[in-house]
PDB file of C-alpha atoms and ligand atoms in Angstrom:
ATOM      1  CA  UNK X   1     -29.919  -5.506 -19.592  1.00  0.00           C
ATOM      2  CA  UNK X   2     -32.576  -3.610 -17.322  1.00  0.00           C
ATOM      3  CA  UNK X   3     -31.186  -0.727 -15.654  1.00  0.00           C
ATOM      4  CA  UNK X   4     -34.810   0.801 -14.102  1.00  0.00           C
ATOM      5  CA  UNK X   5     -35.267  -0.814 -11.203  1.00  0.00           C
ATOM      6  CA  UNK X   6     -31.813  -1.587  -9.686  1.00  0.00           C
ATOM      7  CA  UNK X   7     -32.769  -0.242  -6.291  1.00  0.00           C
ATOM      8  CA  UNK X   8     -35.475  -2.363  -5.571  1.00  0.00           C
ATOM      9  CA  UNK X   9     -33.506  -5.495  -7.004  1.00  0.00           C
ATOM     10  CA  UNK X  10     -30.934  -4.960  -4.969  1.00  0.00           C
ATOM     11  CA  UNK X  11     -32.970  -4.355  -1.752  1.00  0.00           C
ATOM     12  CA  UNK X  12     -34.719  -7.406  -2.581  1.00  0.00           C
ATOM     13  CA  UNK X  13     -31.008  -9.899  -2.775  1.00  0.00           C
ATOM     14  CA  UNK X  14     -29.818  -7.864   0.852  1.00  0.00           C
ATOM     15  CA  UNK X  15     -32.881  -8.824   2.257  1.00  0.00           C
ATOM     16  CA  UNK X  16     -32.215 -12.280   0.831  1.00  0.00           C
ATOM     17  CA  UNK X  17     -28.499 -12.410   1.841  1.00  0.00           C
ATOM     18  CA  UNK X  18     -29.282 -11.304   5.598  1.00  0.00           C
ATOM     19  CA  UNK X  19     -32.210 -14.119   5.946  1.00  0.00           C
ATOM     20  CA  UNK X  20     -30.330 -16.722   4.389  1.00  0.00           C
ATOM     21  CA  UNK X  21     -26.980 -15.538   6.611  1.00  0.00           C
ATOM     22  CA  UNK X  22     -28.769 -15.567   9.867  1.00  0.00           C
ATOM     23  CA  UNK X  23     -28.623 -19.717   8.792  1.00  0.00           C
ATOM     24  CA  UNK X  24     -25.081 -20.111   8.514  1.00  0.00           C
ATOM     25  CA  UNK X  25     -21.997 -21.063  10.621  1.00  0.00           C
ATOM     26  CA  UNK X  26     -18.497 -21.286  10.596  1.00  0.00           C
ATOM     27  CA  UNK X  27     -16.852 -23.433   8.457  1.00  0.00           C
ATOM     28  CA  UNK X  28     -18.108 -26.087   5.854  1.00  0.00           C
ATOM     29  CA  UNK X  29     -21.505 -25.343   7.189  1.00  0.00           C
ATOM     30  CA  UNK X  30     -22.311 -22.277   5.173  1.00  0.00           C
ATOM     31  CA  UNK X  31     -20.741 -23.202   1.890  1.00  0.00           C
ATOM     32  CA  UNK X  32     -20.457 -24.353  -1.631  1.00  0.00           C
ATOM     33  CA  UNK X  33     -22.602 -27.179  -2.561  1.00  0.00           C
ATOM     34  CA  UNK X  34     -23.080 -26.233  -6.044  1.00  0.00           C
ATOM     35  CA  UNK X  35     -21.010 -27.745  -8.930  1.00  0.00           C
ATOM     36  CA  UNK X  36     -21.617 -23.836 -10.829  1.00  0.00           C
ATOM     37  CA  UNK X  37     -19.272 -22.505  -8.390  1.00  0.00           C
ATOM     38  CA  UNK X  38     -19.993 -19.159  -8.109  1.00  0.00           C
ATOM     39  CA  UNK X  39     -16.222 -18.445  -6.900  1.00  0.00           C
ATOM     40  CA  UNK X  40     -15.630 -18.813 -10.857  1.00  0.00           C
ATOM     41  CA  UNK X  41     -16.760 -15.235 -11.533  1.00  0.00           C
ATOM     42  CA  UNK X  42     -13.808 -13.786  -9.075  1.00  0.00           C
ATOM     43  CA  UNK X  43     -12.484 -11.032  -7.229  1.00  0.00           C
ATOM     44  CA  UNK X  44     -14.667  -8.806 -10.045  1.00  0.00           C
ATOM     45  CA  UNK X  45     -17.426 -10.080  -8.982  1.00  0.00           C
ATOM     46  CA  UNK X  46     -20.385  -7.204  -7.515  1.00  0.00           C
ATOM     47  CA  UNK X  47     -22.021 -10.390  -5.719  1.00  0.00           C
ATOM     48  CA  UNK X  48     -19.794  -9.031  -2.072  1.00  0.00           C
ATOM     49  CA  UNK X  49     -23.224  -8.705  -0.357  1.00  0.00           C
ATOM     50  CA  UNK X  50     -25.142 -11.900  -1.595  1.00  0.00           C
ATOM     51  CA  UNK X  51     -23.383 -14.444  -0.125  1.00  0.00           C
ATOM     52  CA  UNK X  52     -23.331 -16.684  -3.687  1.00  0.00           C
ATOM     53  CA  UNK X  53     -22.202 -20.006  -1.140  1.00  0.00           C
ATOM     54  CA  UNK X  54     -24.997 -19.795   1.169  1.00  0.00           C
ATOM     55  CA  UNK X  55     -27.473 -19.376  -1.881  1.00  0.00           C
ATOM     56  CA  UNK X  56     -26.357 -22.990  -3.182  1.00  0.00           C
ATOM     57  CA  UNK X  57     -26.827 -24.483  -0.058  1.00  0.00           C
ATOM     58  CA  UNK X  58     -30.451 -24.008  -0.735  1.00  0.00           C
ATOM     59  CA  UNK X  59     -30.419 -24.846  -4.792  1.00  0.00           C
ATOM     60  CA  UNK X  60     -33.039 -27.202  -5.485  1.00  0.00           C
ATOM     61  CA  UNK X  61     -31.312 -30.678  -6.358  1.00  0.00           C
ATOM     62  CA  UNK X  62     -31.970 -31.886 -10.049  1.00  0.00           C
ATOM     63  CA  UNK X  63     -33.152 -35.771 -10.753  1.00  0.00           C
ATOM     64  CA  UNK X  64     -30.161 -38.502 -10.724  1.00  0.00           C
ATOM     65  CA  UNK X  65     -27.392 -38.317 -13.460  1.00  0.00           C
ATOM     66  CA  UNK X  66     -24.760 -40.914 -15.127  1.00  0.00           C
ATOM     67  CA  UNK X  67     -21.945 -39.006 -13.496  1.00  0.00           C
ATOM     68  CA  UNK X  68     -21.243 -36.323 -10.860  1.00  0.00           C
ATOM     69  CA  UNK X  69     -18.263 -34.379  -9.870  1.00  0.00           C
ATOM     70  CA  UNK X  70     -17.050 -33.244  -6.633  1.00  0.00           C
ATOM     71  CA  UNK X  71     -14.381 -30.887  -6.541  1.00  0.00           C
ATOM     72  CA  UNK X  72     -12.004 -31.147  -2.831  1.00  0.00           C
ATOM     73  CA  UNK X  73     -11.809 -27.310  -1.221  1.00  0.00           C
ATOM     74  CA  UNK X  74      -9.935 -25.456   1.211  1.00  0.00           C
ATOM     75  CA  UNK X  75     -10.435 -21.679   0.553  1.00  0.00           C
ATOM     76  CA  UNK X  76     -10.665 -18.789   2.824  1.00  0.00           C
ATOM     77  CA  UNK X  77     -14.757 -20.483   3.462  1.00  0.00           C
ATOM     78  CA  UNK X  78     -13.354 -23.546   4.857  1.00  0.00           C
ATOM     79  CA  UNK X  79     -12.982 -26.513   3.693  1.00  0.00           C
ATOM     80  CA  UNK X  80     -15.446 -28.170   1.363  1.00  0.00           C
ATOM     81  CA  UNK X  81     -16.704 -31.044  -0.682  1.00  0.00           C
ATOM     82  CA  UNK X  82     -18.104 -28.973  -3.395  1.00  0.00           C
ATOM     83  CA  UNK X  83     -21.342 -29.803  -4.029  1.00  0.00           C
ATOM     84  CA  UNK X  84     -22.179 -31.812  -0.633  1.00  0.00           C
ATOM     85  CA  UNK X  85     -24.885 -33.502  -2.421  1.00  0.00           C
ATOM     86  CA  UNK X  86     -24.205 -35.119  -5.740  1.00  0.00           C
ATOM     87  CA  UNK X  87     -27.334 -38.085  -6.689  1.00  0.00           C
ATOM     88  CA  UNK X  88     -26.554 -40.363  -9.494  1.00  0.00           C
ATOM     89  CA  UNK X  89     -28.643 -42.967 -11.306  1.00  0.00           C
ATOM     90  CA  UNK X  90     -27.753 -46.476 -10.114  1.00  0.00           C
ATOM     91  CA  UNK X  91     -24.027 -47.841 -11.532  1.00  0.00           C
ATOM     92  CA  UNK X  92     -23.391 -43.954 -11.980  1.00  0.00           C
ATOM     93  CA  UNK X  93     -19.437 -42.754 -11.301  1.00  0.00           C
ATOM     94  CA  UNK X  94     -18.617 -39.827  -9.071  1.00  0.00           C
ATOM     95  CA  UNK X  95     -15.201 -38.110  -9.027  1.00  0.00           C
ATOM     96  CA  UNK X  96     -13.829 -36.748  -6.591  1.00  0.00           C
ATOM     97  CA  UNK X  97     -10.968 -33.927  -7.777  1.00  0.00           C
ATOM     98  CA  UNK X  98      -8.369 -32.435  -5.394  1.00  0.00           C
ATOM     99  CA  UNK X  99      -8.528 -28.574  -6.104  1.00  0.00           C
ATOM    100  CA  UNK X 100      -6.732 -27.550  -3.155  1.00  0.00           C
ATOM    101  CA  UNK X 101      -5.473 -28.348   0.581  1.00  0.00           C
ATOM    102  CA  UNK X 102      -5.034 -31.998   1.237  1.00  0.00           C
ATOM    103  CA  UNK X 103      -8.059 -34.500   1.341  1.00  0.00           C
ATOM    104  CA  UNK X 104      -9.564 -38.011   1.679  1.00  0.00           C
ATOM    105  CA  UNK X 105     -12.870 -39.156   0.771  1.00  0.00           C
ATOM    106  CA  UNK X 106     -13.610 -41.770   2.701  1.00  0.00           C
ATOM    107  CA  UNK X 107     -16.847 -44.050   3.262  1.00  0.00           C
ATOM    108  CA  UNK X 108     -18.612 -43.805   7.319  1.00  0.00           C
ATOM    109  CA  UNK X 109     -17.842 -47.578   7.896  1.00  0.00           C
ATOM    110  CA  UNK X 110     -17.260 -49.425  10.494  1.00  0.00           C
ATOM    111  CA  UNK X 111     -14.193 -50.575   8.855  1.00  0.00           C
ATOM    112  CA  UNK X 112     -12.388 -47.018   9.180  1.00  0.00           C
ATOM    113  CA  UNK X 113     -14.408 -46.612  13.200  1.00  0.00           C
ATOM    114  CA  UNK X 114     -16.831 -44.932  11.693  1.00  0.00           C
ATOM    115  CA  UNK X 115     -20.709 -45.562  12.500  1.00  0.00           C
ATOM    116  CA  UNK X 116     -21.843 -47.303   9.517  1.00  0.00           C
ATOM    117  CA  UNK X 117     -23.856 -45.073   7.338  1.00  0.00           C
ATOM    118  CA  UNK X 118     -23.889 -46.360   3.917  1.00  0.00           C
ATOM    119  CA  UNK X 119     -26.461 -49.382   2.757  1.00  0.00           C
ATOM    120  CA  UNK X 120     -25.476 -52.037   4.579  1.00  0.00           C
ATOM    121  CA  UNK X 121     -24.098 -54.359   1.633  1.00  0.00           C
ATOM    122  CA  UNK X 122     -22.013 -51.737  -0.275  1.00  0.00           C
ATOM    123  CA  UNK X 123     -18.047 -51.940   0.108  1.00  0.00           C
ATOM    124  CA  UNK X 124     -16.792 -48.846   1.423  1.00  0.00           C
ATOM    125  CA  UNK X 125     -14.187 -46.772  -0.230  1.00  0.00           C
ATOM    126  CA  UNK X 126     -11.469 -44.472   1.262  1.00  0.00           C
ATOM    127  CA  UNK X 127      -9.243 -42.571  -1.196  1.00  0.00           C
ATOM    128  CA  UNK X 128      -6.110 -42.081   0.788  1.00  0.00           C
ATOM    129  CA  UNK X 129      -4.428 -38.470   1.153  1.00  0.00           C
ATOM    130  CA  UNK X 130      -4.635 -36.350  -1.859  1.00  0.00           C
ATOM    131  CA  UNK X 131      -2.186 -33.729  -0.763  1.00  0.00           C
ATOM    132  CA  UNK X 132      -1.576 -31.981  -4.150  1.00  0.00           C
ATOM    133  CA  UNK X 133      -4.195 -30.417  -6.745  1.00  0.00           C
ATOM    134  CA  UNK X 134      -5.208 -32.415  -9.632  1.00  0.00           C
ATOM    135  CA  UNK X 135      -5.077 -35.863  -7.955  1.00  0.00           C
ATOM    136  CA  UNK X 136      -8.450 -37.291  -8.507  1.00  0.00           C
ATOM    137  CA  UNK X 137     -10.603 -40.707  -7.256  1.00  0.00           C
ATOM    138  CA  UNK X 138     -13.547 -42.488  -9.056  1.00  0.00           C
ATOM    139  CA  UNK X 139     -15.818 -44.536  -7.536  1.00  0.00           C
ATOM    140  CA  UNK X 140     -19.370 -46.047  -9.222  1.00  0.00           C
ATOM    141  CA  UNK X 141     -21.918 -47.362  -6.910  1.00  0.00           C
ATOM    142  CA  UNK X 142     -23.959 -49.825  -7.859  1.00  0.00           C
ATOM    143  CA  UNK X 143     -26.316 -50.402  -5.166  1.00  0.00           C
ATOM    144  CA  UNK X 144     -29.555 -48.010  -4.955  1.00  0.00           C
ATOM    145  CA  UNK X 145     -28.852 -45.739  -1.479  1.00  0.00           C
ATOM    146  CA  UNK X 146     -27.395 -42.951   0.502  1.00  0.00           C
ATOM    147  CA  UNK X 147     -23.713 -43.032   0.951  1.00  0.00           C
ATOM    148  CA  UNK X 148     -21.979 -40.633   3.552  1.00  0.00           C
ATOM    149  CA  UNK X 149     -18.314 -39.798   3.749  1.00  0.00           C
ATOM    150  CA  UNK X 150     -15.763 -37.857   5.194  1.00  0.00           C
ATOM    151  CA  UNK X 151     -12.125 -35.987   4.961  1.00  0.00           C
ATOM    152  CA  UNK X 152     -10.222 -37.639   7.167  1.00  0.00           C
ATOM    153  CA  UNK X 153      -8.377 -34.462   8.484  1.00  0.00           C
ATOM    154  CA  UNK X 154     -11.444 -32.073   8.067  1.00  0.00           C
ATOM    155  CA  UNK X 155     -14.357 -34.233   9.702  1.00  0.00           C
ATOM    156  CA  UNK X 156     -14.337 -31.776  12.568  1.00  0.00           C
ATOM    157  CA  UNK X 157     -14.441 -28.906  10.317  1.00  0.00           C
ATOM    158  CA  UNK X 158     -17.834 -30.911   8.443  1.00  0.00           C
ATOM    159  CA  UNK X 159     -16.090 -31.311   5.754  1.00  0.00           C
ATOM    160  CA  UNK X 160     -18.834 -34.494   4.895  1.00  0.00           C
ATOM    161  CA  UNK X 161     -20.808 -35.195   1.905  1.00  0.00           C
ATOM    162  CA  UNK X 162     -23.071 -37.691   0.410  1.00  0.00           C
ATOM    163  CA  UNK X 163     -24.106 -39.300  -2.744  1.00  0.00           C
ATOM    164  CA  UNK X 164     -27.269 -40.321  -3.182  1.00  0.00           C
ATOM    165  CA  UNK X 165     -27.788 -43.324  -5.326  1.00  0.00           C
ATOM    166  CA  UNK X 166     -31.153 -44.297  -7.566  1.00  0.00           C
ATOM    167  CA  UNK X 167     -34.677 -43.189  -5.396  1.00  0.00           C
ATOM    168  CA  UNK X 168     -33.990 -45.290  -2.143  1.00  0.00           C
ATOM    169  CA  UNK X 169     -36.823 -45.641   0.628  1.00  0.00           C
ATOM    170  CA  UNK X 170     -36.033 -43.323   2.682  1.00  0.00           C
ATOM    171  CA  UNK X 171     -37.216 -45.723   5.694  1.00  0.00           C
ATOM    172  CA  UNK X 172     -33.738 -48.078   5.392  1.00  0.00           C
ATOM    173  CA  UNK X 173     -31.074 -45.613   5.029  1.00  0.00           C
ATOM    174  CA  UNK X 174     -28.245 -45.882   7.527  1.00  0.00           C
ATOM    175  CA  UNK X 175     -27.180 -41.868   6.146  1.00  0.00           C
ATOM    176  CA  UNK X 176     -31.036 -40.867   7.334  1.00  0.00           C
ATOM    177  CA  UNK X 177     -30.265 -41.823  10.741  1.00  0.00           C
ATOM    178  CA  UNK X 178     -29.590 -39.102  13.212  1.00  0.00           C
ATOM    179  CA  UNK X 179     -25.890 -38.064  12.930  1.00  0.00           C
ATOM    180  CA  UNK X 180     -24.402 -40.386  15.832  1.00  0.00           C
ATOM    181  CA  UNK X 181     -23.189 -38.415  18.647  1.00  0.00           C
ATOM    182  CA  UNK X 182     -19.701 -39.793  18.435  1.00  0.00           C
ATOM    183  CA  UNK X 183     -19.207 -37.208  15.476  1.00  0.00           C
ATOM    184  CA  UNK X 184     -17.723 -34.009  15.528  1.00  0.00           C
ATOM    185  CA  UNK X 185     -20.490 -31.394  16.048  1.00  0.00           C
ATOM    186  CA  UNK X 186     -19.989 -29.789  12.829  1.00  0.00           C
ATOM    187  CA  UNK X 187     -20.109 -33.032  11.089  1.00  0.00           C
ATOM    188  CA  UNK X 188     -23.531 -33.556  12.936  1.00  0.00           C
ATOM    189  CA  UNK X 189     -24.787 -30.275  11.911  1.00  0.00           C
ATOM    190  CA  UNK X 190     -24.034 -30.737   8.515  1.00  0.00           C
ATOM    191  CA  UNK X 191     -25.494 -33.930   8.304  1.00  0.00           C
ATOM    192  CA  UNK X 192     -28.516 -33.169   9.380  1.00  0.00           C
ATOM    193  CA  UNK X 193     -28.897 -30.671   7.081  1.00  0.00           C
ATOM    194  CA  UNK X 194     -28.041 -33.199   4.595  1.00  0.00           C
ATOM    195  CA  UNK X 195     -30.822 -35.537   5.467  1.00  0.00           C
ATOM    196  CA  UNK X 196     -33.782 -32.829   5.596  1.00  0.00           C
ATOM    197  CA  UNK X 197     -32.629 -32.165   1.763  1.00  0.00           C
ATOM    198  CA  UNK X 198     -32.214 -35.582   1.009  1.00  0.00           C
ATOM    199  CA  UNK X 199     -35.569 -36.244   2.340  1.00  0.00           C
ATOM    200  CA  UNK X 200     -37.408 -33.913   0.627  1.00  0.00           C
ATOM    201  CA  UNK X 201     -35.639 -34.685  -2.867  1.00  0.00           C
ATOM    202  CA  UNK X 202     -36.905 -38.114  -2.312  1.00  0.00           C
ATOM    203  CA  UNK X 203     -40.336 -37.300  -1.715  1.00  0.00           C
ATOM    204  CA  UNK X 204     -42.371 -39.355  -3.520  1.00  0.00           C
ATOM    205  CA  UNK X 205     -45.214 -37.133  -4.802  1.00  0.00           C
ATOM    206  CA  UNK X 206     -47.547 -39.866  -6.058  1.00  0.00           C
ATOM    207  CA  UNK X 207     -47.785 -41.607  -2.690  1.00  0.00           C
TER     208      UNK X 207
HETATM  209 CU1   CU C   1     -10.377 -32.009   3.743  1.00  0.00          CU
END
């Protein structure tokens, strides 16, 4: 372990913290979005000024996998789908655990009032209220797209998230569109957010 230089190290991560803070809100907005929860290292933890939550906001998101994980969240931060973004390869699984609070994940459809923004042929899902920890839903989506969902109870609080599904033209996404203005303004916040990432992961870099 280096032990010269820890003052201008740890000049460098404030300087980091306060840029990145100046971006985030209350609530869901400026949270966890990375499956290496930095939470895990605890109350020990000499990361007080760094703001670990805001930092994954910002991680760089990795190619598609066979199988994601979201965890469910309500902490002193808000509440969370933890990471927002998962992106699996095409008939991938996510799963969707209940850490803590009480939850739904639940599709934007029309069938739940919702404006539709999923691909336009995929069934929608809605997991029904996990109220205890532990309790955990699996979906696996076949189709090639952007899915976005919701907590029923803590929409308003953006608790959203989205899986992204295979490399999908970014042109015929329902989940690209602007958030709808029916939404709770967190919810649109978020979700923009959500689409400039999305966007950029899908850049295609040989066109
Ligand atoms: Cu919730």
């Amino acid at each position: 372990m280096r032990t010269g230089q820890p003052h201008s190290n740890r000049r460098t991560i404030l300087r980091l913290a306060s840029g990145i803070g100046m971006l985030s809100v209350a609530g869901c907005l400026g949270a966890a979005t990375n499956g290496s929860d930095p939470h895990e290292s605890g109350p020990t933890s000499d990361h007080e000024h760094t703001h670990d939550h805001t930092h994954a906001e910002d991680t760089h998101l990795g190619g598609p996998v066979a199988h994601a994980d979201v965890a469910m969240q309500s902490t002193d931060a808000g509440h969370h789908f933890s990471p927002h973004i998962v992106w699996i390869e095409p008939a991938g699984t996510v799963t969707w655990a209940n850490e803590s609070g009480a939850h739904t994940t639940t599709a934007y459809h029309p069938d739940v009032e919702k404006p539709l923004r999923i691909p336009e042929s995929a069934p929608p899902w809605d997991s029904g209220m996990f109220s205890e920890p532990g309790k955990t839903f699996e979906r696996s989506f076949e189709d090639e797209g952007v899915y976005d969902y919701f907590c029923t109870p803590h929409e308003y609080r953006a608790m959203v998230g989205r899986v992204i599904v295979g490399e999908p033209s970014v042109d015929t996404q329902p989940a690209l569109a602007p958030p709808q203005d029916g939404l709770p303004e967190e919810a649109q916040t978020l979700l923009s957010r959500l689409n400039a990432r999305t966007k950029d992961a899908l850049k295609q870099p040989d066109e």
